[in-house]
Amino acid sequence: MKRALVTGVTGQDGAYLTRLLLAKGYEVYGAYRHSASGSFWRLHELGVLDDVKLEVLDLLEFTNILRLCQKVKPDEIYNLAAQSFVSHSFEQPVFTGDVNGLGVSRLLEAVRHVCPEARFYQASTSEMFGKVRETPQNEDTPFHPRSPYGVSKLYAHWATVNARESWGLHATSGILFNHESPLRGLQFVTRKITSTLARIALGEPVLLELGNVDAQRDWGFAGDFVEGMWRMLQQPQGGTYVLATGVTHSVRNFVETAAAALDLPLVWDGEGVSTTARHAKTGRTVLTIGAQLYRPAEVDHLLGDARRAADVLGWRPTVDFPELVTQLVRADFDRAKQGRILN
Ligand code: NAP
Ligand code: G4F
């Protein structure tokens, strides 16, 4: 039986990956950090909370990482833990760099000294492409991160490549474009939209306030993307792979698609921070723009080219944009009806 260590197990990807690995017969150790709220609702929703072996781990604490690697002696390590919210990284750049950047150096040093045979996956991101130099973006596209988050992840990406080249570790960097699901955190734009519109559709007096609705993202389904992570670690050597759907949409388009799925036809007015949207039938204002939600520097346009993953890993996304939006809308509508929008 193979043993996997999944950091960031309380997050969206941690839950889907845990379910996938358990289904493949792995013994799964899920690492979470101590917190007052310590929430395992995603693992619970996927029905795997009782099957994963939970262990405490903080990427800020080297001895903690070292002891866990010694205890688990994993065959595969998936490092999904991160301060993953781009907006927060502008407020907390040092903390973000410590967790997302130095945290990966701590983990790689532990792997190198304690379990050098383990295969290592680093959760890299399309945010590293930032102010994109070419479209679509692939493994050879130059990087230009636009946030402390992107900078921290770029450090971790090169730390991973360097561990492979210097120490011969089986270390892989998966450059994943945005992937979503009903288990996405509420602060990310997709679930912020679907959870708020669901409540509006049910007649609640709430307003959807967004930032830059013209930003474009290549949005896929998290369940597809964790399959890609696993396939990467089944390769004879470590490497770098992009996972993306190859289709991009604006935030505004996401709002329109979600509203249509809830039978809320919208009429848009204005541009930039003056943009509003109202319900076509009732005239009620549904959406406004909050200038404070704009980021100091934005990633305007992301579109991924995942041909290497298709050719080498045989990986392809199975959920397209309309299906993805519908999945999130349905889940949030059901939750809103029961008065239990979860984060
Ligand atoms: P997520 O839902 O925000 O999960 C992040 C996880 O990291 C949570 O379990 C969180 O724990 C944990 N964490 C935060 N700080 C930590 C620390 N100091 N030590 C240990 N654990 C810590 O993120 P996700 O969407 O599942 O993404 C998984 C990974 O992929 C992240 O590294 C993210 O940056 C990267 N990524 C995500 C996407 C995407 O579109 N989802 C795309 C590219 C890359 P708490 O529950 O305690 O906060
Ligand atoms: O949903 P977002 O916060 O995701 P973002 O910044 O693209 O980052 C996510 O994907 C990355 C992969 O590319 C991951 F590495 C990262 O960890 C995270 O999972 O924002 C998407 C877009 C941005 O352009 C943002 O400016 O939506 C725009 N946006 C407009 N209004 C908003 C809002 N984003 C949020 N979160 N909240 C808003 O009100």
GROMACS .gro file of C-alpha atoms and ligand atoms in nm:
model
  430
    1MET     CA    1   0.000   0.000   0.000
    2LYS     CA    2   0.146   0.338  -0.102
    3ARG     CA    3   0.159   0.613   0.157
    4ALA     CA    4   0.084   0.973   0.064
    5LEU     CA    5   0.127   1.290   0.267
    6VAL     CA    6  -0.107   1.572   0.162
    7THR     CA    7  -0.038   1.916   0.312
    8GLY     CA    8  -0.322   2.170   0.309
    9VAL     CA    9  -0.570   1.885   0.353
   10THR     CA   10  -0.843   2.119   0.481
   11GLY     CA   11  -0.844   2.313   0.152
   12GLN     CA   12  -1.038   2.257  -0.168
   13ASP     CA   13  -0.771   2.055  -0.351
   14GLY     CA   14  -0.672   1.870  -0.034
   15ALA     CA   15  -1.021   1.725  -0.008
   16TYR     CA   16  -1.048   1.616  -0.373
   17LEU     CA   17  -0.697   1.473  -0.377
   18THR     CA   18  -0.757   1.280  -0.055
   19ARG     CA   19  -1.068   1.123  -0.204
   20LEU     CA   20  -0.881   1.031  -0.522
   21LEU     CA   21  -0.585   0.875  -0.340
   22LEU     CA   22  -0.807   0.678  -0.103
   23ALA     CA   23  -1.000   0.543  -0.403
   24LYS     CA   24  -0.668   0.432  -0.551
   25GLY     CA   25  -0.587   0.238  -0.234
   26TYR     CA   26  -0.336   0.478  -0.078
   27GLU     CA   27  -0.288   0.525   0.294
   28VAL     CA   28  -0.341   0.902   0.317
   29TYR     CA   29  -0.191   1.125   0.584
   30GLY     CA   30  -0.357   1.467   0.573
   31ALA     CA   31  -0.165   1.754   0.729
   32TYR     CA   32  -0.352   2.051   0.872
   33ARG     CA   33  -0.244   2.348   1.077
   34HIS     CA   34  -0.374   2.417   1.427
   35SER     CA   35  -0.638   2.688   1.435
   36ALA     CA   36  -0.925   2.780   1.659
   37SER     CA   37  -1.176   2.694   1.387
   38GLY     CA   38  -0.991   2.387   1.244
   39SER     CA   39  -1.247   2.309   0.980
   40PHE     CA   40  -1.278   1.969   0.812
   41TRP     CA   41  -1.609   2.035   0.637
   42ARG     CA   42  -1.473   1.967   0.289
   43LEU     CA   43  -1.339   1.623   0.386
   44HIS     CA   44  -1.673   1.561   0.553
   45GLU     CA   45  -1.870   1.667   0.241
   46LEU     CA   46  -1.669   1.424   0.026
   47GLY     CA   47  -1.721   1.146   0.281
   48VAL     CA   48  -1.351   1.087   0.353
   49LEU     CA   49  -1.301   1.248   0.693
   50ASP     CA   50  -1.299   0.911   0.874
   51ASP     CA   51  -1.052   0.752   0.632
   52VAL     CA   52  -0.772   1.008   0.627
   53LYS     CA   53  -0.508   1.005   0.902
   54LEU     CA   54  -0.492   1.363   1.026
   55GLU     CA   55  -0.162   1.513   1.142
   56VAL     CA   56  -0.072   1.865   1.254
   57LEU     CA   57   0.175   2.052   1.034
   58ASP     CA   58   0.264   2.417   0.985
   59LEU     CA   59   0.494   2.515   0.700
   60LEU     CA   60   0.637   2.786   0.926
   61GLU     CA   61   0.780   2.526   1.170
   62PHE     CA   62   1.079   2.325   1.044
   63THR     CA   63   1.099   2.075   1.331
   64ASN     CA   64   0.730   1.999   1.286
   65ILE     CA   65   0.787   1.920   0.917
   66LEU     CA   66   1.094   1.713   0.990
   67ARG     CA   67   0.920   1.501   1.254
   68LEU     CA   68   0.620   1.440   1.033
   69CYS     CA   69   0.837   1.323   0.742
   70GLN     CA   70   1.022   1.092   0.984
   71LYS     CA   71   0.696   0.953   1.119
   72VAL     CA   72   0.508   0.904   0.791
   73LYS     CA   73   0.795   0.815   0.557
   74PRO     CA   74   0.571   0.889   0.259
   75ASP     CA   75   0.611   0.752  -0.093
   76GLU     CA   76   0.447   1.064  -0.232
   77ILE     CA   77   0.415   1.416  -0.090
   78TYR     CA   78   0.164   1.665  -0.231
   79ASN     CA   79   0.239   2.013  -0.102
   80LEU     CA   80  -0.092   2.196  -0.134
   81ALA     CA   81  -0.054   2.412   0.178
   82ALA     CA   82  -0.036   2.785   0.113
   83GLN     CA   83  -0.167   3.129   0.192
   84SER     CA   84  -0.355   3.101  -0.136
   85PHE     CA   85  -0.561   3.422  -0.152
   86VAL     CA   86  -0.392   3.672  -0.385
   87SER     CA   87  -0.560   3.981  -0.232
   88HIS     CA   88  -0.435   3.898   0.119
   89SER     CA   89  -0.081   3.871  -0.010
   90PHE     CA   90  -0.072   4.246  -0.077
   91GLU     CA   91  -0.157   4.306   0.291
   92GLN     CA   92   0.070   4.030   0.425
   93PRO     CA   93   0.361   3.992   0.181
   94VAL     CA   94   0.615   3.875   0.439
   95PHE     CA   95   0.386   3.613   0.590
   96THR     CA   96   0.286   3.496   0.241
   97GLY     CA   97   0.651   3.466   0.139
   98ASP     CA   98   0.736   3.278   0.456
   99VAL     CA   99   0.460   3.018   0.415
  100ASN     CA  100   0.452   2.981   0.037
  101GLY     CA  101   0.819   3.037  -0.042
  102LEU     CA  102   1.041   2.949   0.254
  103GLY     CA  103   0.788   2.688   0.365
  104VAL     CA  104   0.867   2.491   0.050
  105SER     CA  105   1.242   2.516   0.116
  106ARG     CA  106   1.177   2.379   0.467
  107LEU     CA  107   0.977   2.092   0.327
  108LEU     CA  108   1.229   2.011   0.054
  109GLU     CA  109   1.515   2.012   0.306
  110ALA     CA  110   1.322   1.766   0.523
  111VAL     CA  111   1.254   1.545   0.221
  112ARG     CA  112   1.616   1.556   0.113
  113HIS     CA  113   1.744   1.447   0.455
  114VAL     CA  114   1.466   1.217   0.578
  115CYS     CA  115   1.289   1.062   0.279
  116PRO     CA  116   1.486   1.140  -0.040
  117GLU     CA  117   1.309   0.862  -0.230
  118ALA     CA  118   0.970   1.031  -0.185
  119ARG     CA  119   0.810   1.184  -0.492
  120PHE     CA  120   0.728   1.550  -0.433
  121TYR     CA  121   0.453   1.763  -0.589
  122GLN     CA  122   0.458   2.144  -0.554
  123ALA     CA  123   0.134   2.336  -0.612
  124SER     CA  124   0.254   2.606  -0.851
  125THR     CA  125   0.024   2.851  -1.020
  126SER     CA  126  -0.061   3.042  -1.335
  127GLU     CA  127  -0.029   3.357  -1.118
  128MET     CA  128   0.346   3.321  -1.188
  129PHE     CA  129   0.277   3.424  -1.551
  130GLY     CA  130   0.114   3.743  -1.421
  131LYS     CA  131   0.162   4.016  -1.680
  132VAL     CA  132   0.164   3.757  -1.951
  133ARG     CA  133   0.438   3.763  -2.214
  134GLU     CA  134   0.252   3.539  -2.457
  135THR     CA  135  -0.090   3.377  -2.502
  136PRO     CA  136  -0.162   3.096  -2.440
  137GLN     CA  137   0.082   3.025  -2.155
  138ASN     CA  138   0.277   2.699  -2.140
  139GLU     CA  139   0.575   2.553  -1.951
  140ASP     CA  140   0.820   2.769  -2.150
  141THR     CA  141   0.639   3.102  -2.111
  142PRO     CA  142   0.851   3.355  -1.916
  143PHE     CA  143   0.721   3.452  -1.571
  144HIS     CA  144   0.621   3.800  -1.451
  145PRO     CA  145   0.429   3.768  -1.122
  146ARG     CA  146   0.201   4.058  -1.023
  147SER     CA  147   0.148   3.997  -0.651
  148PRO     CA  148   0.345   3.890  -0.343
  149TYR     CA  149   0.156   3.561  -0.379
  150GLY     CA  150   0.286   3.514  -0.734
  151VAL     CA  151   0.638   3.606  -0.623
  152SER     CA  152   0.627   3.358  -0.334
  153LYS     CA  153   0.505   3.078  -0.561
  154LEU     CA  154   0.776   3.155  -0.815
  155TYR     CA  155   1.039   3.110  -0.542
  156ALA     CA  156   0.880   2.775  -0.454
  157HIS     CA  157   0.868   2.671  -0.820
  158TRP     CA  158   1.240   2.730  -0.866
  159ALA     CA  159   1.318   2.570  -0.528
  160THR     CA  160   1.142   2.259  -0.660
  161VAL     CA  161   1.327   2.262  -0.994
  162ASN     CA  162   1.651   2.322  -0.806
  163ALA     CA  163   1.591   2.028  -0.569
  164ARG     CA  164   1.552   1.807  -0.874
  165GLU     CA  165   1.864   1.936  -1.045
  166SER     CA  166   2.087   1.962  -0.735
  167TRP     CA  167   1.985   1.664  -0.524
  168GLY     CA  168   1.820   1.435  -0.776
  169LEU     CA  169   1.485   1.447  -0.595
  170HIS     CA  170   1.175   1.332  -0.783
  171ALA     CA  171   1.034   1.684  -0.756
  172THR     CA  172   0.754   1.814  -0.976
  173SER     CA  173   0.600   2.157  -1.021
  174GLY     CA  174   0.240   2.160  -1.144
  175ILE     CA  175   0.154   2.503  -1.286
  176LEU     CA  176  -0.222   2.496  -1.242
  177PHE     CA  177  -0.464   2.751  -1.380
  178ASN     CA  178  -0.769   2.846  -1.171
  179HIS     CA  179  -0.976   2.549  -1.067
  180GLU     CA  180  -1.300   2.569  -0.878
  181SER     CA  181  -1.573   2.353  -0.726
  182PRO     CA  182  -1.855   2.372  -0.475
  183LEU     CA  183  -1.577   2.332  -0.214
  184ARG     CA  184  -1.397   2.653  -0.317
  185GLY     CA  185  -1.345   2.910  -0.040
  186LEU     CA  186  -1.602   3.190  -0.029
  187GLN     CA  187  -1.344   3.466  -0.068
  188PHE     CA  188  -1.257   3.355  -0.424
  189VAL     CA  189  -1.458   3.525  -0.694
  190THR     CA  190  -1.642   3.221  -0.830
  191ARG     CA  191  -1.804   3.115  -0.504
  192LYS     CA  192  -1.848   3.474  -0.395
  193ILE     CA  193  -2.062   3.514  -0.708
  194THR     CA  194  -2.257   3.187  -0.689
  195SER     CA  195  -2.324   3.204  -0.315
  196THR     CA  196  -2.443   3.566  -0.332
  197LEU     CA  197  -2.655   3.521  -0.646
  198ALA     CA  198  -2.815   3.210  -0.497
  199ARG     CA  199  -2.924   3.414  -0.194
  200ILE     CA  200  -3.053   3.692  -0.421
  201ALA     CA  201  -3.250   3.436  -0.623
  202LEU     CA  202  -3.413   3.327  -0.298
  203GLY     CA  203  -3.515   3.688  -0.226
  204GLU     CA  204  -3.256   3.772   0.040
  205PRO     CA  205  -3.165   4.144   0.060
  206VAL     CA  206  -2.798   4.104  -0.033
  207LEU     CA  207  -2.586   4.278  -0.298
  208LEU     CA  208  -2.297   4.133  -0.498
  209GLU     CA  209  -2.002   4.373  -0.471
  210LEU     CA  210  -1.707   4.290  -0.694
  211GLY     CA  211  -1.377   4.441  -0.806
  212ASN     CA  212  -1.239   4.409  -1.158
  213VAL     CA  213  -1.504   4.225  -1.361
  214ASP     CA  214  -1.300   4.249  -1.682
  215ALA     CA  215  -1.023   4.016  -1.559
  216GLN     CA  216  -1.014   3.688  -1.753
  217ARG     CA  217  -0.940   3.345  -1.615
  218ASP     CA  218  -0.904   2.992  -1.751
  219TRP     CA  219  -1.137   2.817  -1.503
  220GLY     CA  220  -1.148   2.439  -1.467
  221PHE     CA  221  -1.286   2.185  -1.219
  222ALA     CA  222  -1.073   2.096  -0.914
  223GLY     CA  223  -1.166   1.726  -0.939
  224ASP     CA  224  -1.003   1.709  -1.283
  225PHE     CA  225  -0.695   1.893  -1.167
  226VAL     CA  226  -0.610   1.666  -0.871
  227GLU     CA  227  -0.615   1.373  -1.115
  228GLY     CA  228  -0.345   1.562  -1.310
  229MET     CA  229  -0.137   1.605  -0.992
  230TRP     CA  230  -0.145   1.233  -0.928
  231ARG     CA  231  -0.053   1.151  -1.288
  232MET     CA  232   0.250   1.382  -1.264
  233LEU     CA  233   0.390   1.182  -0.973
  234GLN     CA  234   0.345   0.852  -1.159
  235GLN     CA  235   0.605   0.961  -1.418
  236PRO     CA  236   0.952   0.806  -1.396
  237GLN     CA  237   1.104   1.153  -1.339
  238GLY     CA  238   0.998   1.482  -1.190
  239GLY     CA  239   0.910   1.765  -1.426
  240THR     CA  240   0.703   2.078  -1.485
  241TYR     CA  241   0.351   2.061  -1.626
  242VAL     CA  242   0.075   2.312  -1.699
  243LEU     CA  243  -0.286   2.209  -1.627
  244ALA     CA  244  -0.555   2.426  -1.786
  245THR     CA  245  -0.874   2.400  -1.991
  246GLY     CA  246  -0.756   2.619  -2.281
  247VAL     CA  247  -1.068   2.838  -2.260
  248THR     CA  248  -1.089   3.178  -2.091
  249HIS     CA  249  -1.381   3.387  -1.963
  250SER     CA  250  -1.415   3.723  -1.790
  251VAL     CA  251  -1.549   3.761  -1.437
  252ARG     CA  252  -1.842   3.947  -1.593
  253ASN     CA  253  -1.910   3.644  -1.810
  254PHE     CA  254  -1.901   3.421  -1.502
  255VAL     CA  255  -2.163   3.645  -1.337
  256GLU     CA  256  -2.384   3.634  -1.648
  257THR     CA  257  -2.363   3.255  -1.675
  258ALA     CA  258  -2.436   3.203  -1.305
  259ALA     CA  259  -2.727   3.449  -1.312
  260ALA     CA  260  -2.875   3.278  -1.618
  261ALA     CA  261  -2.855   2.941  -1.441
  262LEU     CA  262  -3.059   3.094  -1.157
  263ASP     CA  263  -3.309   3.250  -1.400
  264LEU     CA  264  -3.197   3.602  -1.304
  265PRO     CA  265  -3.163   3.791  -1.635
  266LEU     CA  266  -2.934   4.092  -1.586
  267VAL     CA  267  -2.909   4.435  -1.748
  268TRP     CA  268  -2.561   4.587  -1.724
  269ASP     CA  269  -2.487   4.961  -1.712
  270GLY     CA  270  -2.168   5.167  -1.699
  271GLU     CA  271  -1.800   5.075  -1.716
  272GLY     CA  272  -1.511   5.016  -1.475
  273VAL     CA  273  -1.597   5.120  -1.118
  274SER     CA  274  -1.931   5.260  -1.240
  275THR     CA  275  -2.048   4.918  -1.359
  276THR     CA  276  -2.380   4.799  -1.219
  277ALA     CA  277  -2.618   4.516  -1.301
  278ARG     CA  278  -2.986   4.501  -1.222
  279HIS     CA  279  -3.250   4.231  -1.249
  280ALA     CA  280  -3.411   4.270  -1.594
  281LYS     CA  281  -3.762   4.199  -1.463
  282THR     CA  282  -3.773   4.363  -1.118
  283GLY     CA  283  -3.520   4.644  -1.178
  284ARG     CA  284  -3.354   4.559  -0.845
  285THR     CA  285  -2.978   4.637  -0.835
  286VAL     CA  286  -2.794   4.308  -0.798
  287LEU     CA  287  -2.428   4.405  -0.853
  288THR     CA  288  -2.208   4.707  -0.787
  289ILE     CA  289  -1.833   4.763  -0.799
  290GLY     CA  290  -1.622   4.835  -0.492
  291ALA     CA  291  -1.307   5.026  -0.587
  292GLN     CA  292  -1.138   4.880  -0.276
  293LEU     CA  293  -1.170   4.532  -0.430
  294TYR     CA  294  -0.937   4.622  -0.718
  295ARG     CA  295  -0.586   4.487  -0.666
  296PRO     CA  296  -0.273   4.710  -0.666
  297ALA     CA  297  -0.157   4.510  -0.970
  298GLU     CA  298  -0.385   4.278  -1.164
  299VAL     CA  299  -0.338   3.966  -1.374
  300ASP     CA  300  -0.562   4.070  -1.661
  301HIS     CA  301  -0.573   3.763  -1.879
  302LEU     CA  302  -0.488   3.396  -1.830
  303LEU     CA  303  -0.523   3.122  -2.089
  304GLY     CA  304  -0.336   2.795  -2.050
  305ASP     CA  305  -0.190   2.552  -2.302
  306ALA     CA  306  -0.187   2.205  -2.141
  307ARG     CA  307  -0.058   2.012  -2.442
  308ARG     CA  308   0.238   1.865  -2.251
  309ALA     CA  309   0.002   1.725  -1.987
  310ALA     CA  310  -0.218   1.581  -2.262
  311ASP     CA  311   0.074   1.423  -2.452
  312VAL     CA  312   0.281   1.293  -2.159
  313LEU     CA  313   0.020   1.232  -1.888
  314GLY     CA  314  -0.284   1.163  -2.103
  315TRP     CA  315  -0.462   1.430  -1.894
  316ARG     CA  316  -0.765   1.618  -2.023
  317PRO     CA  317  -1.024   1.827  -1.840
  318THR     CA  318  -1.373   1.672  -1.838
  319VAL     CA  319  -1.583   1.964  -1.707
  320ASP     CA  320  -1.638   2.269  -1.929
  321PHE     CA  321  -1.719   2.624  -1.820
  322PRO     CA  322  -2.102   2.611  -1.836
  323GLU     CA  323  -2.106   2.280  -1.647
  324LEU     CA  324  -1.866   2.413  -1.386
  325VAL     CA  325  -2.073   2.726  -1.324
  326THR     CA  326  -2.391   2.519  -1.304
  327GLN     CA  327  -2.229   2.285  -1.048
  328LEU     CA  328  -2.137   2.576  -0.821
  329VAL     CA  329  -2.475   2.746  -0.864
  330ARG     CA  330  -2.670   2.428  -0.783
  331ALA     CA  331  -2.465   2.357  -0.472
  332ASP     CA  332  -2.495   2.713  -0.343
  333PHE     CA  333  -2.866   2.735  -0.421
  334ASP     CA  334  -2.928   2.417  -0.221
  335ARG     CA  335  -2.713   2.544   0.066
  336ALA     CA  336  -2.881   2.886   0.063
  337LYS     CA  337  -3.224   2.722   0.077
  338GLN     CA  338  -3.111   2.541   0.391
  339GLY     CA  339  -2.947   2.857   0.527
  340ARG     CA  340  -2.604   2.695   0.532
  341ILE     CA  341  -2.362   2.867   0.297
  342LEU     CA  342  -2.032   2.707   0.401
  343ASN     CA  343  -1.680   2.837   0.378
  344NAP     P1  344  -0.703   2.649  -0.022
  344NAP     O1  345  -0.841   2.594  -0.029
  344NAP     O2  346  -0.684   2.791   0.018
  344NAP     O3  347  -0.618   2.556   0.077
  344NAP     C1  348  -0.494   2.596   0.127
  344NAP     C2  349  -0.455   2.503   0.241
  344NAP     O4  350  -0.329   2.545   0.294
  344NAP     C3  351  -0.554   2.505   0.359
  344NAP     O5  352  -0.568   2.373   0.404
  344NAP     C4  353  -0.481   2.589   0.463
  344NAP     O6  354  -0.518   2.559   0.595
  344NAP     C5  355  -0.337   2.545   0.437
  344NAP     N1  356  -0.238   2.634   0.496
  344NAP     C6  357  -0.235   2.769   0.491
  344NAP     N2  358  -0.126   2.814   0.559
  344NAP     C7  359  -0.061   2.706   0.607
  344NAP     C8  360   0.057   2.686   0.684
  344NAP     N3  361   0.129   2.789   0.729
  344NAP     N4  362   0.095   2.560   0.714
  344NAP     C9  363   0.021   2.454   0.675
  344NAP     N5  364  -0.092   2.466   0.602
  344NAP    C10  365  -0.132   2.591   0.568
  344NAP     O7  366  -0.628   2.632  -0.161
  344NAP     P2  367  -0.661   2.532  -0.283
  344NAP     O8  368  -0.749   2.602  -0.379
  344NAP     O9  369  -0.699   2.399  -0.229
  344NAP    O10  370  -0.519   2.523  -0.353
  344NAP    C11  371  -0.423   2.426  -0.313
  344NAP    C12  372  -0.284   2.475  -0.351
  344NAP    O11  373  -0.279   2.498  -0.492
  344NAP    C13  374  -0.241   2.606  -0.287
  344NAP    O12  375  -0.103   2.597  -0.264
  344NAP    C14  376  -0.269   2.710  -0.394
  344NAP    O13  377  -0.184   2.821  -0.378
  344NAP    C15  378  -0.238   2.631  -0.520
  344NAP     N6  379  -0.311   2.668  -0.641
  344NAP    C16  380  -0.447   2.675  -0.639
  344NAP    C17  381  -0.515   2.704  -0.756
  344NAP    C18  382  -0.666   2.711  -0.760
  344NAP    O14  383  -0.718   2.768  -0.857
  344NAP     N7  384  -0.735   2.654  -0.663
  344NAP    C19  385  -0.444   2.724  -0.876
  344NAP    C20  386  -0.305   2.714  -0.873
  344NAP    C21  387  -0.238   2.683  -0.755
  344NAP     P3  388  -0.639   2.635   0.673
  344NAP    O15  389  -0.762   2.557   0.638
  344NAP    O16  390  -0.599   2.623   0.815
  344NAP    O17  391  -0.640   2.776   0.623
  345G4F     O1  392  -1.098   3.418  -0.755
  345G4F     P1  393  -0.978   3.502  -0.741
  345G4F     O2  394  -0.951   3.561  -0.607
  345G4F     O3  395  -0.858   3.412  -0.793
  345G4F     P2  396  -0.710   3.448  -0.844
  345G4F     O4  397  -0.664   3.578  -0.793
  345G4F     O5  398  -0.709   3.426  -0.991
  345G4F     O6  399  -0.624   3.335  -0.770
  345G4F     C1  400  -0.668   3.199  -0.767
  345G4F     O7  401  -0.617   3.131  -0.878
  345G4F     C2  402  -0.473   3.123  -0.882
  345G4F     C3  403  -0.438   3.048  -1.012
  345G4F     O8  404  -0.424   3.139  -1.117
  345G4F     C4  405  -0.426   3.049  -0.759
  345G4F     F1  406  -0.291   3.034  -0.763
  345G4F     C5  407  -0.467   3.126  -0.636
  345G4F     O9  408  -0.426   3.054  -0.519
  345G4F     C6  409  -0.618   3.139  -0.635
  345G4F    O10  410  -0.673   3.010  -0.619
  345G4F    O11  411  -0.983   3.623  -0.845
  345G4F     C7  412  -1.004   3.600  -0.982
  345G4F     C8  413  -1.021   3.734  -1.053
  345G4F     C9  414  -0.911   3.836  -1.021
  345G4F    O12  415  -0.873   3.900  -1.139
  345G4F    C10  416  -0.980   3.936  -0.929
  345G4F    O13  417  -0.928   4.070  -0.937
  345G4F    O14  418  -1.143   3.793  -1.009
  345G4F    C11  419  -1.120   3.930  -0.984
  345G4F     N1  420  -1.221   3.977  -0.889
  345G4F    C12  421  -1.313   4.074  -0.915
  345G4F     N2  422  -1.388   4.096  -0.807
  345G4F    C13  423  -1.238   3.936  -0.763
  345G4F    C14  424  -1.343   4.011  -0.711
  345G4F     N3  425  -1.174   3.842  -0.690
  345G4F    C15  426  -1.217   3.820  -0.564
  345G4F     N4  427  -1.156   3.724  -0.492
  345G4F     N5  428  -1.318   3.893  -0.508
  345G4F    C16  429  -1.385   3.990  -0.577
  345G4F    O15  430  -1.476   4.055  -0.526
   0.00000   0.00000   0.00000
